[in-house]
PDB file of C-alpha atoms in Angstrom:
ATOM      1  CA  MET A 212      23.055  20.085  -0.251  1.00 44.00           C
ATOM      2  CA  SER A 213      24.197  17.359   2.118  1.00 48.00           C
ATOM      3  CA  LYS A 214      24.833  13.863   0.902  1.00 48.00           C
ATOM      4  CA  ARG A 215      25.038  10.591   2.759  1.00 48.00           C
ATOM      5  CA  HIS A 216      28.151   8.848   1.451  1.00 42.00           C
ATOM      6  CA  SER A 217      27.970   5.685   3.548  1.00 47.00           C
ATOM      7  CA  ALA A 218      25.498   2.894   2.851  1.00 61.00           C
ATOM      8  CA  LYS A 219      22.147   3.951   4.285  1.00 63.00           C
ATOM      9  CA  TYR A 220      21.538   0.684   6.133  1.00 63.00           C
ATOM     10  CA  LYS A 221      24.945   0.720   7.846  1.00 69.00           C
ATOM     11  CA  ILE A 222      23.477   2.745  10.708  1.00 70.00           C
ATOM     12  CA  ASP A 223      20.918  -0.050  11.244  1.00 65.00           C
ATOM     13  CA  ARG A 224      23.690  -2.536  11.957  1.00 63.00           C
ATOM     14  CA  ARG A 225      25.653  -0.060  14.057  1.00 70.00           C
ATOM     15  CA  MET A 226      22.607   0.560  16.239  1.00 66.00           C
ATOM     16  CA  GLY A 227      21.470  -3.066  16.101  1.00 72.00           C
ATOM     17  CA  GLU A 228      17.944  -1.914  15.233  1.00 78.00           C
ATOM     18  CA  ASN A 229      15.791  -1.800  12.109  1.00 70.00           C
ATOM     19  CA  LEU A 230      15.587   1.999  12.110  1.00 72.00           C
ATOM     20  CA  TRP A 231      12.974   2.381   9.369  1.00 67.00           C
ATOM     21  CA  GLY A 232      11.196  -0.949   9.897  1.00 68.00           C
ATOM     22  CA  ARG A 233      12.028  -2.096   6.376  1.00 66.00           C
ATOM     23  CA  PRO A 234      12.185  -5.737   5.274  1.00 64.00           C
ATOM     24  CA  LYS A 235      15.441  -4.989   3.399  1.00 65.00           C
ATOM     25  CA  SER A 236      17.315  -4.045   6.572  1.00 58.00           C
ATOM     26  CA  PRO A 237      20.400  -6.249   7.180  1.00 54.00           C
ATOM     27  CA  VAL A 238      19.520  -6.306  10.903  1.00 58.00           C
ATOM     28  CA  ASN A 239      16.774  -8.770  10.013  1.00 52.00           C
ATOM     29  CA  GLN A 240      19.484 -11.318   9.132  1.00 54.00           C
ATOM     30  CA  ARG A 241      22.468 -10.065  11.187  1.00 57.00           C
ATOM     31  CA  SER A 242      21.588  -8.464  14.494  1.00 55.00           C
ATOM     32  CA  TYR A 243      25.247  -7.878  15.424  1.00 50.00           C
ATOM     33  CA  GLY A 244      27.321  -4.840  14.445  1.00 52.00           C
ATOM     34  CA  PRO A 245      29.370  -4.458  11.252  1.00 52.00           C
ATOM     35  CA  GLY A 246      33.091  -5.158  10.906  1.00 53.00           C
ATOM     36  CA  GLN A 247      35.420  -7.834  12.235  1.00 51.00           C
ATOM     37  CA  HIS A 248      34.621  -6.969  15.863  1.00 48.00           C
ATOM     38  CA  GLY A 249      30.863  -6.791  15.374  1.00 49.00           C
ATOM     39  CA  GLN A 250      30.114 -10.058  17.155  1.00 55.00           C
ATOM     40  CA  ARG A 251      32.068  -9.249  20.320  1.00 58.00           C
ATOM     41  CA  ARG A 252      30.149  -9.053  23.561  1.00 57.00           C
ATOM     42  CA  LYS A 253      29.064  -5.453  24.163  1.00 60.00           C
ATOM     43  CA  SER A 254      30.426  -3.643  27.194  1.00 65.00           C
ATOM     44  CA  LYS A 255      28.325  -1.404  29.415  1.00 79.00           C
ATOM     45  CA  VAL A 256      27.596   1.953  27.798  1.00 79.00           C
ATOM     46  CA  SER A 257      28.177   5.188  29.727  1.00 90.00           C
ATOM     47  CA  ASP A 258      25.513   7.890  30.160  1.00 91.00           C
ATOM     48  CA  PHE A 259      27.288   9.961  27.491  1.00 93.00           C
ATOM     49  CA  GLY A 260      27.326   6.928  25.200  1.00 91.00           C
ATOM     50  CA  LEU A 261      23.569   6.470  25.620  1.00 93.00           C
ATOM     51  CA  GLN A 262      22.972  10.148  24.869  1.00 95.00           C
ATOM     52  CA  LEU A 263      25.214  10.037  21.788  1.00 93.00           C
ATOM     53  CA  ARG A 264      23.495   6.890  20.553  1.00 91.00           C
ATOM     54  CA  ALA A 265      20.052   8.510  20.978  1.00 93.00           C
ATOM     55  CA  LYS A 266      21.227  11.543  18.984  1.00 95.00           C
ATOM     56  CA  GLN A 267      22.786   9.459  16.193  1.00 90.00           C
ATOM     57  CA  LYS A 268      19.677   7.301  15.961  1.00 92.00           C
ATOM     58  CA  LEU A 269      17.269  10.238  15.696  1.00 94.00           C
ATOM     59  CA  LYS A 270      19.542  12.135  13.307  1.00 92.00           C
ATOM     60  CA  GLY A 271      20.067   9.036  11.168  1.00 88.00           C
ATOM     61  CA  TYR A 272      16.353   8.296  10.971  1.00 90.00           C
ATOM     62  CA  TYR A 273      15.714  11.514   9.042  1.00 92.00           C
ATOM     63  CA  GLY A 274      18.090  10.477   6.289  1.00 84.00           C
ATOM     64  CA  ASN A 275      20.632  13.016   5.256  1.00 69.00           C
ATOM     65  CA  LEU A 276      20.701  15.505   8.119  1.00 87.00           C
ATOM     66  CA  THR A 277      24.163  16.845   8.827  1.00 91.00           C
ATOM     67  CA  GLU A 278      25.332  17.533  12.366  1.00 94.00           C
ATOM     68  CA  LYS A 279      25.003  21.264  11.639  1.00 95.00           C
ATOM     69  CA  GLN A 280      21.392  20.926  10.460  1.00 94.00           C
ATOM     70  CA  PHE A 281      20.446  18.739  13.398  1.00 96.00           C
ATOM     71  CA  SER A 282      22.071  20.971  16.030  1.00 96.00           C
ATOM     72  CA  ARG A 283      20.340  24.028  14.532  1.00 96.00           C
ATOM     73  CA  THR A 284      17.019  22.226  14.826  1.00 97.00           C
ATOM     74  CA  TYR A 285      17.792  21.451  18.460  1.00 97.00           C
ATOM     75  CA  GLU A 286      18.689  25.113  19.134  1.00 97.00           C
ATOM     76  CA  GLU A 287      15.351  26.201  17.636  1.00 97.00           C
ATOM     77  CA  ALA A 288      13.547  23.634  19.812  1.00 97.00           C
ATOM     78  CA  ALA A 289      15.363  24.901  22.918  1.00 97.00           C
ATOM     79  CA  ARG A 290      14.392  28.518  22.153  1.00 97.00           C
ATOM     80  CA  ARG A 291      10.710  27.689  21.936  1.00 96.00           C
ATOM     81  CA  LYS A 292       8.407  27.562  24.936  1.00 96.00           C
ATOM     82  CA  GLY A 293       7.450  24.181  26.330  1.00 96.00           C
ATOM     83  CA  ASN A 294       9.133  20.791  26.405  1.00 97.00           C
ATOM     84  CA  THR A 295      12.336  20.889  24.335  1.00 97.00           C
ATOM     85  CA  SER A 296      12.252  17.189  23.408  1.00 97.00           C
ATOM     86  CA  GLU A 297       8.656  17.481  22.161  1.00 98.00           C
ATOM     87  CA  ASN A 298       9.548  20.684  20.297  1.00 98.00           C
ATOM     88  CA  LEU A 299      12.459  18.860  18.631  1.00 98.00           C
ATOM     89  CA  ILE A 300      10.225  16.072  17.327  1.00 98.00           C
ATOM     90  CA  GLY A 301       7.642  18.604  16.143  1.00 98.00           C
ATOM     91  CA  LEU A 302      10.275  20.542  14.179  1.00 98.00           C
ATOM     92  CA  LEU A 303      11.748  17.409  12.595  1.00 98.00           C
ATOM     93  CA  GLU A 304       8.300  16.198  11.544  1.00 98.00           C
ATOM     94  CA  SER A 305       7.485  19.650  10.109  1.00 98.00           C
ATOM     95  CA  ARG A 306      10.245  19.307   7.494  1.00 98.00           C
ATOM     96  CA  LEU A 307       8.925  19.005   3.946  1.00 98.00           C
ATOM     97  CA  ASP A 308      10.834  15.779   3.261  1.00 97.00           C
ATOM     98  CA  ALA A 309       9.447  14.236   6.473  1.00 97.00           C
ATOM     99  CA  ILE A 310       5.873  15.080   5.438  1.00 98.00           C
ATOM    100  CA  VAL A 311       6.439  13.663   1.934  1.00 98.00           C
ATOM    101  CA  TYR A 312       7.616  10.453   3.630  1.00 96.00           C
ATOM    102  CA  ARG A 313       4.658  10.371   6.071  1.00 97.00           C
ATOM    103  CA  ALA A 314       2.252  10.885   3.151  1.00 97.00           C
ATOM    104  CA  LYS A 315       3.709   7.714   1.574  1.00 96.00           C
ATOM    105  CA  PHE A 316       4.589   9.496  -1.674  1.00 97.00           C
ATOM    106  CA  VAL A 317       7.975   7.731  -1.426  1.00 96.00           C
ATOM    107  CA  PRO A 318       9.233   4.614   0.418  1.00 93.00           C
ATOM    108  CA  THR A 319      12.115   6.061   2.494  1.00 91.00           C
ATOM    109  CA  PRO A 320      13.346   9.348   4.047  1.00 92.00           C
ATOM    110  CA  PHE A 321      16.291   9.214   1.606  1.00 91.00           C
ATOM    111  CA  ALA A 322      13.916   8.993  -1.355  1.00 94.00           C
ATOM    112  CA  ALA A 323      11.853  11.848   0.138  1.00 96.00           C
ATOM    113  CA  ARG A 324      14.857  14.166   0.198  1.00 95.00           C
ATOM    114  CA  GLN A 325      15.749  13.334  -3.394  1.00 95.00           C
ATOM    115  CA  PHE A 326      12.110  13.619  -4.497  1.00 97.00           C
ATOM    116  CA  VAL A 327      11.873  17.146  -3.090  1.00 98.00           C
ATOM    117  CA  ASN A 328      15.314  18.131  -4.435  1.00 97.00           C
ATOM    118  CA  HIS A 329      14.301  17.131  -7.944  1.00 97.00           C
ATOM    119  CA  GLY A 330      11.291  19.453  -7.889  1.00 97.00           C
ATOM    120  CA  HIS A 331       8.474  16.892  -7.809  1.00 98.00           C
ATOM    121  CA  VAL A 332       6.655  18.547  -4.863  1.00 98.00           C
ATOM    122  CA  LEU A 333       4.348  21.550  -4.541  1.00 98.00           C
ATOM    123  CA  VAL A 334       3.525  23.386  -1.314  1.00 98.00           C
ATOM    124  CA  ASN A 335       0.280  25.343  -1.554  1.00 98.00           C
ATOM    125  CA  GLY A 336       0.543  25.109  -5.341  1.00 97.00           C
ATOM    126  CA  LYS A 337       4.129  26.396  -5.583  1.00 97.00           C
ATOM    127  CA  ARG A 338       7.134  24.215  -6.326  1.00 98.00           C
ATOM    128  CA  VAL A 339       9.532  23.875  -3.385  1.00 98.00           C
ATOM    129  CA  ASN A 340      12.805  21.951  -3.776  1.00 97.00           C
ATOM    130  CA  ILE A 341      14.244  22.485  -0.282  1.00 97.00           C
ATOM    131  CA  PRO A 342      13.866  19.306   1.837  1.00 96.00           C
ATOM    132  CA  SER A 343      14.361  21.217   5.097  1.00 96.00           C
ATOM    133  CA  TYR A 344      11.538  23.672   4.263  1.00 97.00           C
ATOM    134  CA  ARG A 345       9.441  23.962   7.408  1.00 97.00           C
ATOM    135  CA  CYS A 346       5.743  23.477   6.793  1.00 98.00           C
ATOM    136  CA  LYS A 347       3.043  25.164   8.845  1.00 97.00           C
ATOM    137  CA  ALA A 348      -0.297  23.774   9.972  1.00 97.00           C
ATOM    138  CA  GLY A 349      -2.721  23.883   7.056  1.00 98.00           C
ATOM    139  CA  ASP A 350      -0.072  23.714   4.321  1.00 98.00           C
ATOM    140  CA  VAL A 351      -1.088  21.506   1.389  1.00 98.00           C
ATOM    141  CA  ILE A 352       1.685  19.348  -0.054  1.00 98.00           C
ATOM    142  CA  SER A 353       1.115  17.673  -3.402  1.00 98.00           C
ATOM    143  CA  VAL A 354       2.957  15.723  -6.081  1.00 98.00           C
ATOM    144  CA  ARG A 355       3.376  17.642  -9.349  1.00 97.00           C
ATOM    145  CA  GLU A 356       0.998  16.436 -12.027  1.00 96.00           C
ATOM    146  CA  LYS A 357       3.887  15.437 -14.321  1.00 95.00           C
ATOM    147  CA  SER A 358       5.340  13.270 -11.545  1.00 97.00           C
ATOM    148  CA  ARG A 359       2.190  11.380 -10.526  1.00 96.00           C
ATOM    149  CA  ASN A 360       2.794   8.403 -12.808  1.00 96.00           C
ATOM    150  CA  MET A 361       6.251   7.681 -11.442  1.00 96.00           C
ATOM    151  CA  ALA A 362       6.562   4.019 -10.415  1.00 96.00           C
ATOM    152  CA  LEU A 363       8.223   5.083  -7.151  1.00 95.00           C
ATOM    153  CA  VAL A 364       5.135   7.074  -6.103  1.00 97.00           C
ATOM    154  CA  LEU A 365       2.523   4.557  -7.244  1.00 96.00           C
ATOM    155  CA  GLU A 366       4.298   1.628  -5.561  1.00 95.00           C
ATOM    156  CA  SER A 367       4.820   3.541  -2.314  1.00 95.00           C
ATOM    157  CA  LEU A 368       1.169   4.625  -2.044  1.00 95.00           C
ATOM    158  CA  ALA A 369       0.008   1.066  -2.743  1.00 93.00           C
ATOM    159  CA  SER A 370       2.396  -0.444  -0.185  1.00 91.00           C
ATOM    160  CA  ASN A 371       1.118  -1.801   3.131  1.00 89.00           C
ATOM    161  CA  GLU A 372       4.546  -1.390   4.730  1.00 85.00           C
ATOM    162  CA  ARG A 373       3.520   1.779   6.597  1.00 88.00           C
ATOM    163  CA  ASP A 374       0.286   3.353   7.815  1.00 90.00           C
ATOM    164  CA  PHE A 375      -0.764   6.977   7.501  1.00 93.00           C
ATOM    165  CA  CYS A 376      -0.553   9.141  10.628  1.00 94.00           C
ATOM    166  CA  GLU A 377      -3.160  11.480  12.128  1.00 95.00           C
ATOM    167  CA  TYR A 378      -1.185  14.715  11.804  1.00 98.00           C
ATOM    168  CA  VAL A 379      -0.834  14.397   7.998  1.00 98.00           C
ATOM    169  CA  SER A 380      -4.166  14.092   6.174  1.00 97.00           C
ATOM    170  CA  VAL A 381      -3.675  12.312   2.852  1.00 97.00           C
ATOM    171  CA  GLU A 382      -5.837  12.147  -0.284  1.00 96.00           C
ATOM    172  CA  ALA A 383      -4.150   9.257  -2.089  1.00 94.00           C
ATOM    173  CA  LYS A 384      -6.130   9.618  -5.347  1.00 94.00           C
ATOM    174  CA  SER A 385      -5.168  13.260  -5.855  1.00 96.00           C
ATOM    175  CA  MET A 386      -1.716  12.702  -4.295  1.00 97.00           C
ATOM    176  CA  THR A 387      -2.123  15.595  -1.894  1.00 98.00           C
ATOM    177  CA  ALA A 388      -1.483  15.822   1.836  1.00 98.00           C
ATOM    178  CA  THR A 389      -2.374  18.467   4.396  1.00 98.00           C
ATOM    179  CA  PHE A 390      -0.056  19.056   7.328  1.00 98.00           C
ATOM    180  CA  VAL A 391      -2.591  19.216  10.150  1.00 98.00           C
ATOM    181  CA  ARG A 392      -0.230  20.120  13.017  1.00 97.00           C
ATOM    182  CA  ALA A 393       3.144  19.403  14.548  1.00 97.00           C
ATOM    183  CA  PRO A 394       2.852  16.065  16.384  1.00 97.00           C
ATOM    184  CA  GLU A 395       3.867  14.937  19.842  1.00 96.00           C
ATOM    185  CA  LEU A 396       6.422  12.153  20.270  1.00 97.00           C
ATOM    186  CA  SER A 397       3.743   9.579  21.131  1.00 96.00           C
ATOM    187  CA  GLU A 398       1.998  10.193  17.785  1.00 97.00           C
ATOM    188  CA  VAL A 399       5.011   9.656  15.533  1.00 96.00           C
ATOM    189  CA  PRO A 400       5.112   6.096  14.133  1.00 94.00           C
ATOM    190  CA  TYR A 401       8.794   5.364  14.720  1.00 93.00           C
ATOM    191  CA  PRO A 402       9.535   1.643  14.208  1.00 89.00           C
ATOM    192  CA  VAL A 403      12.055   1.830  17.073  1.00 90.00           C
ATOM    193  CA  LYS A 404      12.084   3.673  20.391  1.00 92.00           C
ATOM    194  CA  MET A 405      13.340   7.242  20.077  1.00 95.00           C
ATOM    195  CA  GLU A 406      14.581   9.106  23.148  1.00 95.00           C
ATOM    196  CA  PRO A 407      14.692  12.849  22.387  1.00 97.00           C
ATOM    197  CA  ASN A 408      15.052  13.530  26.130  1.00 97.00           C
ATOM    198  CA  LEU A 409      18.537  11.971  25.908  1.00 97.00           C
ATOM    199  CA  VAL A 410      19.291  14.129  22.860  1.00 97.00           C
ATOM    200  CA  VAL A 411      18.412  17.199  24.942  1.00 97.00           C
ATOM    201  CA  GLU A 412      20.735  15.949  27.698  1.00 96.00           C
ATOM    202  CA  PHE A 413      23.496  15.424  25.124  1.00 96.00           C
ATOM    203  CA  TYR A 414      23.367  19.022  23.887  1.00 95.00           C
ATOM    204  CA  ALA A 415      22.800  20.473  27.360  1.00 91.00           C
ATOM    205  CA  SER A 416      25.839  18.762  28.905  1.00 84.00           C
TER     206      SER A 416
END
């Protein structure tokens, strides 16, 4: 199991963007980078730098993905027919922890990973505790009955911070969600601009 050791919002300040669109993000108060040199004027970024930044941003958005996990996902996307950047987004959004987050069962991708790890989630009626589990169209994801009164879940579902998306059909009362299909980039409600085409260029170079 991978673990993010650094503070989860540090990547927000490094990128200078509110990656998850959360009101708690330090970027809302300090738009410059962290550290003693954070307020220096930024120099022009090379093409490689832009590609690396796009990769780090997309990888960071999904919480605790390691470089190995992310590169394997890219390799799978490259093997599939069609547009590799669209395939990459579809695979990332097909992860069980991503669907739990999109269904608003939890407030953050980090909480989604932990929620799945701790066995609070069922897929088609069976408990699955692997966050990277890849869901298929038609799979029904639900919160275990014993876990439905958790404050984390109730507060997240009641929150207006995020909207539901079309490719995950949610029944809030029964705390179930159906993964309708893998989405295209334009359908994913990222709070910031993601550039998977640059990620493809990064790995292809």
